Short mmCIF file of C-alpha atoms in Angstrom, two decimals:
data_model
loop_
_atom_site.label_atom_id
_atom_site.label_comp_id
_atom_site.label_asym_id
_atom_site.label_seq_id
_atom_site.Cartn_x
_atom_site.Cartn_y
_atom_site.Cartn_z
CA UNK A 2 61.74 145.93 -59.11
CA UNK A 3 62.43 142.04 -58.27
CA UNK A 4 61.42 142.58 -54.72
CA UNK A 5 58.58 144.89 -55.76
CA UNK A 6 57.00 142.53 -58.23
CA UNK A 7 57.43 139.60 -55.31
CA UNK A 8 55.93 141.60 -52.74
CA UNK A 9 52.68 141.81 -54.77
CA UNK A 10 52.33 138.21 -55.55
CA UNK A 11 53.15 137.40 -52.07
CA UNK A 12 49.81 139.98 -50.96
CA UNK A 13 47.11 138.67 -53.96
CA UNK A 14 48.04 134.63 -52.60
CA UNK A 15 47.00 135.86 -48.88
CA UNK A 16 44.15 137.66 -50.44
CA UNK A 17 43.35 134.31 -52.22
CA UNK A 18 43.81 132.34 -49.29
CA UNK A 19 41.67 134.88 -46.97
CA UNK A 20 38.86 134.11 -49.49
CA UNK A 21 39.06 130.57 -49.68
CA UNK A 22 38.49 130.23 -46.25
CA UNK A 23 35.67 132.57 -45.77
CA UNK A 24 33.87 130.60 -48.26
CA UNK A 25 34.84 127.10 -47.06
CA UNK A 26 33.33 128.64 -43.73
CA UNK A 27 30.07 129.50 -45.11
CA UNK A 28 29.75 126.65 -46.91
CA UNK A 29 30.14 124.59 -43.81
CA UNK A 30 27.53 127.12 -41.64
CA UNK A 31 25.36 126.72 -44.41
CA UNK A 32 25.53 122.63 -44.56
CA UNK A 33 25.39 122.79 -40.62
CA UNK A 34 21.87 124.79 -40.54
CA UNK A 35 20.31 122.32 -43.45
CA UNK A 36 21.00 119.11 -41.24
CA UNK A 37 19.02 121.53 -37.93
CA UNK A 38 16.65 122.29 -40.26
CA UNK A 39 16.52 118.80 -41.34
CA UNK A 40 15.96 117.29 -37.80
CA UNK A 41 13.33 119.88 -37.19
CA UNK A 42 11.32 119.07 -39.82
CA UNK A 43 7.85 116.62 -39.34
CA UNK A 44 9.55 114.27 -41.54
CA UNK A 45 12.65 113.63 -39.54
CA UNK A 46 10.36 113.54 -36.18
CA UNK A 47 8.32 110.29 -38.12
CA UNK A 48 11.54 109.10 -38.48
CA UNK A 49 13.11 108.49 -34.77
CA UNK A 50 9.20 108.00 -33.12
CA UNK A 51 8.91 111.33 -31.63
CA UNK A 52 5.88 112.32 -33.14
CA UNK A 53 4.18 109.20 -32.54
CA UNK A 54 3.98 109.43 -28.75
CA UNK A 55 1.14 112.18 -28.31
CA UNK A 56 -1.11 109.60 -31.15
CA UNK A 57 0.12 106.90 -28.91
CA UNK A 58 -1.24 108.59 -25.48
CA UNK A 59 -4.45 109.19 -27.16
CA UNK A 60 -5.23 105.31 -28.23
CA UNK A 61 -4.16 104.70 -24.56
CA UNK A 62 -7.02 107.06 -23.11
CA UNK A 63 -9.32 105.51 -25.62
CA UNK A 64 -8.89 101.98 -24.37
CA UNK A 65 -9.03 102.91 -21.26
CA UNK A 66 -12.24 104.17 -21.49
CA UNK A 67 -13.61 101.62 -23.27
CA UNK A 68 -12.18 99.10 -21.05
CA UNK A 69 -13.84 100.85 -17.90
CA UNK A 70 -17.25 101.28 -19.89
CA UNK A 71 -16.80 97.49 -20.67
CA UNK A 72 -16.09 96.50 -16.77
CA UNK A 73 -19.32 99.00 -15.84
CA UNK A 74 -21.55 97.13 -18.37
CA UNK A 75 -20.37 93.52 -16.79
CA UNK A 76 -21.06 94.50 -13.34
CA UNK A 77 -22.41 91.77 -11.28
CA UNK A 78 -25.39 93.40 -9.16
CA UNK A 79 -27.54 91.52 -6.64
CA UNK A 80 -30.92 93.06 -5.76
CA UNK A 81 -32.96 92.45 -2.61
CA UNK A 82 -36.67 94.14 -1.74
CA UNK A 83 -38.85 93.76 0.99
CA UNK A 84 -42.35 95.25 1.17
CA UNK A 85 -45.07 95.49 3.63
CA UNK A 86 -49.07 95.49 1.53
CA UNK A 87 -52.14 95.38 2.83
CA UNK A 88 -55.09 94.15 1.03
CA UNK A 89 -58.86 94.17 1.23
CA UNK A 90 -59.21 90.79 -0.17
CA UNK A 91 -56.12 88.03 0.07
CA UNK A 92 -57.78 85.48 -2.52
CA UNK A 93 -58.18 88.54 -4.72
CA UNK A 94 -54.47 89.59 -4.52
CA UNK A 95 -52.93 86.49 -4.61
CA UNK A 96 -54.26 85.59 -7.98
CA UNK A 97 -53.62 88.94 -9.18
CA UNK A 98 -49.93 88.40 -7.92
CA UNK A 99 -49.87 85.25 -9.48
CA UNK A 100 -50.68 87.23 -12.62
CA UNK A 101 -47.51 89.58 -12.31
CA UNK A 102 -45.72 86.52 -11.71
CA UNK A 103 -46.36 85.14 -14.74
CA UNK A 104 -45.91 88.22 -16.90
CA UNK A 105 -42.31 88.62 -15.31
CA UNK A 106 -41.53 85.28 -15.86
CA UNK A 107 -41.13 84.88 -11.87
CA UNK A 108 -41.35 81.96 -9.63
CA UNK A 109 -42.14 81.49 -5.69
CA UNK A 110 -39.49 79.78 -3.48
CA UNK A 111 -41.70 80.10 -0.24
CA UNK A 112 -45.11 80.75 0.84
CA UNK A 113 -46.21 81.03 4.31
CA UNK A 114 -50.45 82.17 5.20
CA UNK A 115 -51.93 81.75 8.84
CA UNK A 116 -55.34 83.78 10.80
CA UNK A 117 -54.35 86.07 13.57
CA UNK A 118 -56.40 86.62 16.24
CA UNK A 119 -58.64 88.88 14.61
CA UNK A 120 -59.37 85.88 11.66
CA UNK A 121 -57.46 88.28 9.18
CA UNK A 122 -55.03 86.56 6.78
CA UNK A 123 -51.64 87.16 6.95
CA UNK A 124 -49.00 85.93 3.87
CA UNK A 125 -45.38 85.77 3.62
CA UNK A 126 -44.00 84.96 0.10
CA UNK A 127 -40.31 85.07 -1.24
CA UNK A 128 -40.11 85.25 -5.04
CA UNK A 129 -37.38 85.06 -7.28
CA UNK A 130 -37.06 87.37 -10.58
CA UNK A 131 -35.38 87.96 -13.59
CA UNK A 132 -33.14 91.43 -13.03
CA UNK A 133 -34.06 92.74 -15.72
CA UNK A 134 -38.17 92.63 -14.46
CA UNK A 135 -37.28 93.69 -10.94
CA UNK A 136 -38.46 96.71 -11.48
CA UNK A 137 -41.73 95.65 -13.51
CA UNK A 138 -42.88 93.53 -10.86
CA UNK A 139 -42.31 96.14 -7.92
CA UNK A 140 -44.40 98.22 -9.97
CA UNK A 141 -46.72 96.00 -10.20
CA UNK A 142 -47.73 95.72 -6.44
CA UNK A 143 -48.64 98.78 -5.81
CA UNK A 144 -51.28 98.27 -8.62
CA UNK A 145 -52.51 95.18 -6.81
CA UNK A 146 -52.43 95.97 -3.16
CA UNK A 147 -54.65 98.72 -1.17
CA UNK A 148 -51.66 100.04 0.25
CA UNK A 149 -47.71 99.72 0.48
CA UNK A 150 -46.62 100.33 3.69
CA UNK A 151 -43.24 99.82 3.59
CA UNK A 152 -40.62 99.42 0.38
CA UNK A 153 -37.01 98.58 0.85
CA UNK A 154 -34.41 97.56 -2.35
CA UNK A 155 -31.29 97.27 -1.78
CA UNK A 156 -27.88 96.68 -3.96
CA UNK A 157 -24.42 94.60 -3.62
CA UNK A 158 -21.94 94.71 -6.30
CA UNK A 159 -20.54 91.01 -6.45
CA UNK A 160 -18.24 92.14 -9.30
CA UNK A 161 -15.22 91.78 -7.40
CA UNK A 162 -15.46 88.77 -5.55
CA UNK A 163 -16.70 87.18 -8.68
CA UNK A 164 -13.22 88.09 -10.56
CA UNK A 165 -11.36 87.24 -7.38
CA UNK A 166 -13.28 83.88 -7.23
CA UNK A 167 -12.53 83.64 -11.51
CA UNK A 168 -8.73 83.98 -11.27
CA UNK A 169 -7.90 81.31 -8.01
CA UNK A 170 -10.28 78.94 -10.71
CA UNK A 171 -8.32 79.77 -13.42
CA UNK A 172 -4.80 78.95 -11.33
CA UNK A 173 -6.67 75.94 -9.86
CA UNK A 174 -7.29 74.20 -13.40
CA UNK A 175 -3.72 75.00 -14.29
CA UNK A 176 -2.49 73.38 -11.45
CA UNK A 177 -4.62 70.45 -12.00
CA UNK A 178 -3.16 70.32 -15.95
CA UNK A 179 0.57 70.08 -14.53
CA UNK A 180 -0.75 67.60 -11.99
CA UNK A 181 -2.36 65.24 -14.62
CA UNK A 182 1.19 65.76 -16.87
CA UNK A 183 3.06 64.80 -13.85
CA UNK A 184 0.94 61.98 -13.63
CA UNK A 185 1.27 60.66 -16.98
CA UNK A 186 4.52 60.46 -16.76
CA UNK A 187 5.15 59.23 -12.81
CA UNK A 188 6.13 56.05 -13.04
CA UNK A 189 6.80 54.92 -9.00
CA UNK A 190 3.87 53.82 -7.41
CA UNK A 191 4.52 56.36 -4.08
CA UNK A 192 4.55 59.14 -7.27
CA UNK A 193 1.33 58.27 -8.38
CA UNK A 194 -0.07 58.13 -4.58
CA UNK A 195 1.60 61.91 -4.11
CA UNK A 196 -0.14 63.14 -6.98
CA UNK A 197 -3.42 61.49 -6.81
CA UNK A 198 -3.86 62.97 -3.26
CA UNK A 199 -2.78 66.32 -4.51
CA UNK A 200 -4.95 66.37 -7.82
CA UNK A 201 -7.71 65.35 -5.40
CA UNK A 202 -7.79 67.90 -3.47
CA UNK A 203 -6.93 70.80 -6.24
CA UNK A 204 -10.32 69.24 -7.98
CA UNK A 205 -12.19 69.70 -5.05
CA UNK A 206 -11.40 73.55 -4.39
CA UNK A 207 -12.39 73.64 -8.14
CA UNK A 208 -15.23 72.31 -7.38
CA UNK A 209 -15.69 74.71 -4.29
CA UNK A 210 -15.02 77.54 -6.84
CA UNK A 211 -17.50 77.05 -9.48
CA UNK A 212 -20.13 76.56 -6.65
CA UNK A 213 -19.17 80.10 -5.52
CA UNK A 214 -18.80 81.47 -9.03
CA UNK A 215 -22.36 79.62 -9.85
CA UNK A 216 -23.83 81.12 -6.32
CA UNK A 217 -23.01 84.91 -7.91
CA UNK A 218 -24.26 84.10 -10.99
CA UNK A 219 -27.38 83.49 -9.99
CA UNK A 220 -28.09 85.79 -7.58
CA UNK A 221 -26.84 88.36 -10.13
CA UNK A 222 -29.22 86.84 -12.48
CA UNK A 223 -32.55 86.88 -10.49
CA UNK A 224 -33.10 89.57 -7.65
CA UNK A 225 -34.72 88.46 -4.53
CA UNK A 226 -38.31 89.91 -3.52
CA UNK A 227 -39.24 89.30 -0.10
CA UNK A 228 -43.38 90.36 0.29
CA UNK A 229 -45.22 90.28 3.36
CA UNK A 230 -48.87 90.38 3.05
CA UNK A 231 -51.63 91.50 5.49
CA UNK A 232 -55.67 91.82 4.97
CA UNK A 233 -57.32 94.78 6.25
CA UNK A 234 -60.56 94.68 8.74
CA UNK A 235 -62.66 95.22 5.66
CA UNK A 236 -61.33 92.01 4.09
CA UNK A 237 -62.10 90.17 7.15
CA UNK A 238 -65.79 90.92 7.07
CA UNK A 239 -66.41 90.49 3.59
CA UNK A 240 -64.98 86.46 4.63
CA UNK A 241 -67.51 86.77 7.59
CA UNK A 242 -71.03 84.74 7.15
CA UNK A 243 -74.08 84.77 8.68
CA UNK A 244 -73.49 81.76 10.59
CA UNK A 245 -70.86 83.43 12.95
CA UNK A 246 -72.78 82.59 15.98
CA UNK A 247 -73.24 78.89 15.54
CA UNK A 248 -69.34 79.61 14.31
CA UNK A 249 -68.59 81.30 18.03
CA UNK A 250 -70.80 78.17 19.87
CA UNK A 251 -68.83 75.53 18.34
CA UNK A 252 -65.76 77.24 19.53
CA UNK A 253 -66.78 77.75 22.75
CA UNK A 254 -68.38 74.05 23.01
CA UNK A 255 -65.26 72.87 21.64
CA UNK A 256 -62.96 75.42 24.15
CA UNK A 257 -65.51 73.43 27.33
CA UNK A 258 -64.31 70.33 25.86
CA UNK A 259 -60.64 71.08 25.82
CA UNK A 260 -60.74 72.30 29.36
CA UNK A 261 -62.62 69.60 30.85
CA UNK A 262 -60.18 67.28 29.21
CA UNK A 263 -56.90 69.06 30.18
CA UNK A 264 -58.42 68.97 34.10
CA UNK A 265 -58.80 65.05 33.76
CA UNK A 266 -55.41 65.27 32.72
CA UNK A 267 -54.02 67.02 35.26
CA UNK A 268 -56.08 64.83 38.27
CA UNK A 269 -54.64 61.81 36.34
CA UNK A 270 -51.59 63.11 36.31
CA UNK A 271 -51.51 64.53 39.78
CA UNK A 272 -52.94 61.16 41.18
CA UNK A 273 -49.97 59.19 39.77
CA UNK A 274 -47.49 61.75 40.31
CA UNK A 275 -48.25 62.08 43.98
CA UNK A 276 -49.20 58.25 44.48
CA UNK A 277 -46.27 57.52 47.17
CA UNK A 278 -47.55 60.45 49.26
CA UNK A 279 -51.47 60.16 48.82
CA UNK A 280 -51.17 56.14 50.20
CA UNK A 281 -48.83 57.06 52.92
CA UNK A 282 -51.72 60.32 53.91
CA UNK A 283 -54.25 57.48 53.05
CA UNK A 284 -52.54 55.19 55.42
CA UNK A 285 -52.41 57.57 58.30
CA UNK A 286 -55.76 58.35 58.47
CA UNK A 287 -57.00 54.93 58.20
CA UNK A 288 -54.58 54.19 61.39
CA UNK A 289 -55.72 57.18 63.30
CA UNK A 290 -59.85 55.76 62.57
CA UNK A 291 -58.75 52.29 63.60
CA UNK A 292 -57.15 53.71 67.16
CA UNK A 293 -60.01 56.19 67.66
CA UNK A 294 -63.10 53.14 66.61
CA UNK A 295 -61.34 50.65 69.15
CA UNK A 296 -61.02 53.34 72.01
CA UNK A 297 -64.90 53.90 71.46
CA UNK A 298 -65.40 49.99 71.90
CA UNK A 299 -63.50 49.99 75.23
CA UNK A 300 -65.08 52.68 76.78
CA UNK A 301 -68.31 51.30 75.96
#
């Protein structure tokens, strides 16, 4: 009965201790799956900067866009044109042009007019414009002139060399602070020498610099218009007057002149070039009339 009762107990303690374990078991799967879920969550992402990469990629992309839209928008450009016009009448055009000019707040940097043959009038002018009214005052020769026979623009991006130019400056002028330091606080005369001859010569690549950087700016600035100019046969007669003919006598009166002059010239010049051989020739025949005059007196 002893053992009987004893063998019972013994069974209901496993039992107890079976089911103590299983639930210590789930209890511990169950705590396990909360802290998974936990690090799944949003929350716990916020928490160790996951979830703040992808918002992080996306402001990158954004400045980068705006920092190349920025760099297109500062783009240094320099702008050259030539053009060919004819006109009927060059007085005409050219105060018409000087019109233009003023409207585009342009000014002229060279002017060149001479005749051809023909008497027409031909102009070379180089003019210098705002960028902004290039395009204005190209426009605005074909409205003025009878024709454009020829029309070339073209573009250089300076935008480069302008930064490359911009950053030796900015290491130049921070050389030239350390040198003036050092300087400052040199105290030995062959110091002082070192550094003077060094901050010389940093100064004066800073100077060769801004030159540059002052160059690109203004070419940038204005564009370059390069305008050759020629008047038509029509414009020619409409400068013609009835006094052409006396015109054509003095010029030919005037052309007898010249040429009477330059063969004076030349005998003048011909007489003293050949001097030492003209005397001797003149001496020769002077000898040869002397022998031939006295053999005629001796015969007679």
């Amino acid at each position: 009965m002893i053992i009987r009762i004893f063998k019972i107990a013994l069974s209901m303690m496993i039992v107890l201790a079976i089911a103590a374990a299983c639930s210590q078991s789930e209890d511990n799967l169950a705590e396990t799956s909360e802290e998974q879920s936990d690090e799944g969550s949003p929350d716990s992402g916020k928490s160790n900067g996951l979830s703040e990469t992808p918002s992080q990629g996306g402001n990158n992309e954004e400045n980068d866009s705006a920092r190349i839209a920025q760099n297109t928008e500062e783009s240094m450009m320099v702008y050259e044109a030539q053009l060919d016009v004819e006109t009927n009448d060059y007085d005409q055009f050219n105060q018409q042009l000087q019109t233009k000019m003023d409207q585009q707040e342009a000014y002229m940097v060279e002017s060149n007019i001479h005749k051809n043959e023909q008497g027409r009038r031909q102009g070379h002018i180089r003019i210098r414009v705002p960028q902004p009214n290039f395009e204005s005052l190209l426009a605005g020769f074909e409205e003025i002139s009878s024709e454009v026979l020829s029309r070339n623009i073209s573009g250089r991006d300076v935008t480069e060399e302008y930064v490359d130019l911009e950053s030796r400056l900015q290491a130049k002028e921070k050389i030239e602070s350390r040198l003036l330091n050092f300087m400052d606080q040199a105290e030995a005369t062959e110091d002082l020498i070192k550094i003077s001859q060094d901050l010389e010569r940093v100064q004066s690549e800073i100077e060769v610099l801004t030159g540059k950087m002052n160059y690109l700016e203004n070419q940038s600035d204005f564009s370059t218009i390069t305008l050759s100019i020629q008047e038509t046969a029509a414009g020619a007669n409409l400068n013609a007057s009835p006094t052409s003919i006396w015109e054509e006598t003095k010029l030919a009166f005037s052309n007898s002149i010249h040429n009477v002059g330059q063969f004076f010239s030349w005998l003048v010049v011909f007489l003293l070039g050949y001097s030492p051989f003209l005397v001797l020739f003149a001496g020769l025949i002077l000898l040869f009339w002397f022998i031939r005059r006295r053999r005629k007196k001796s015969t007679s």
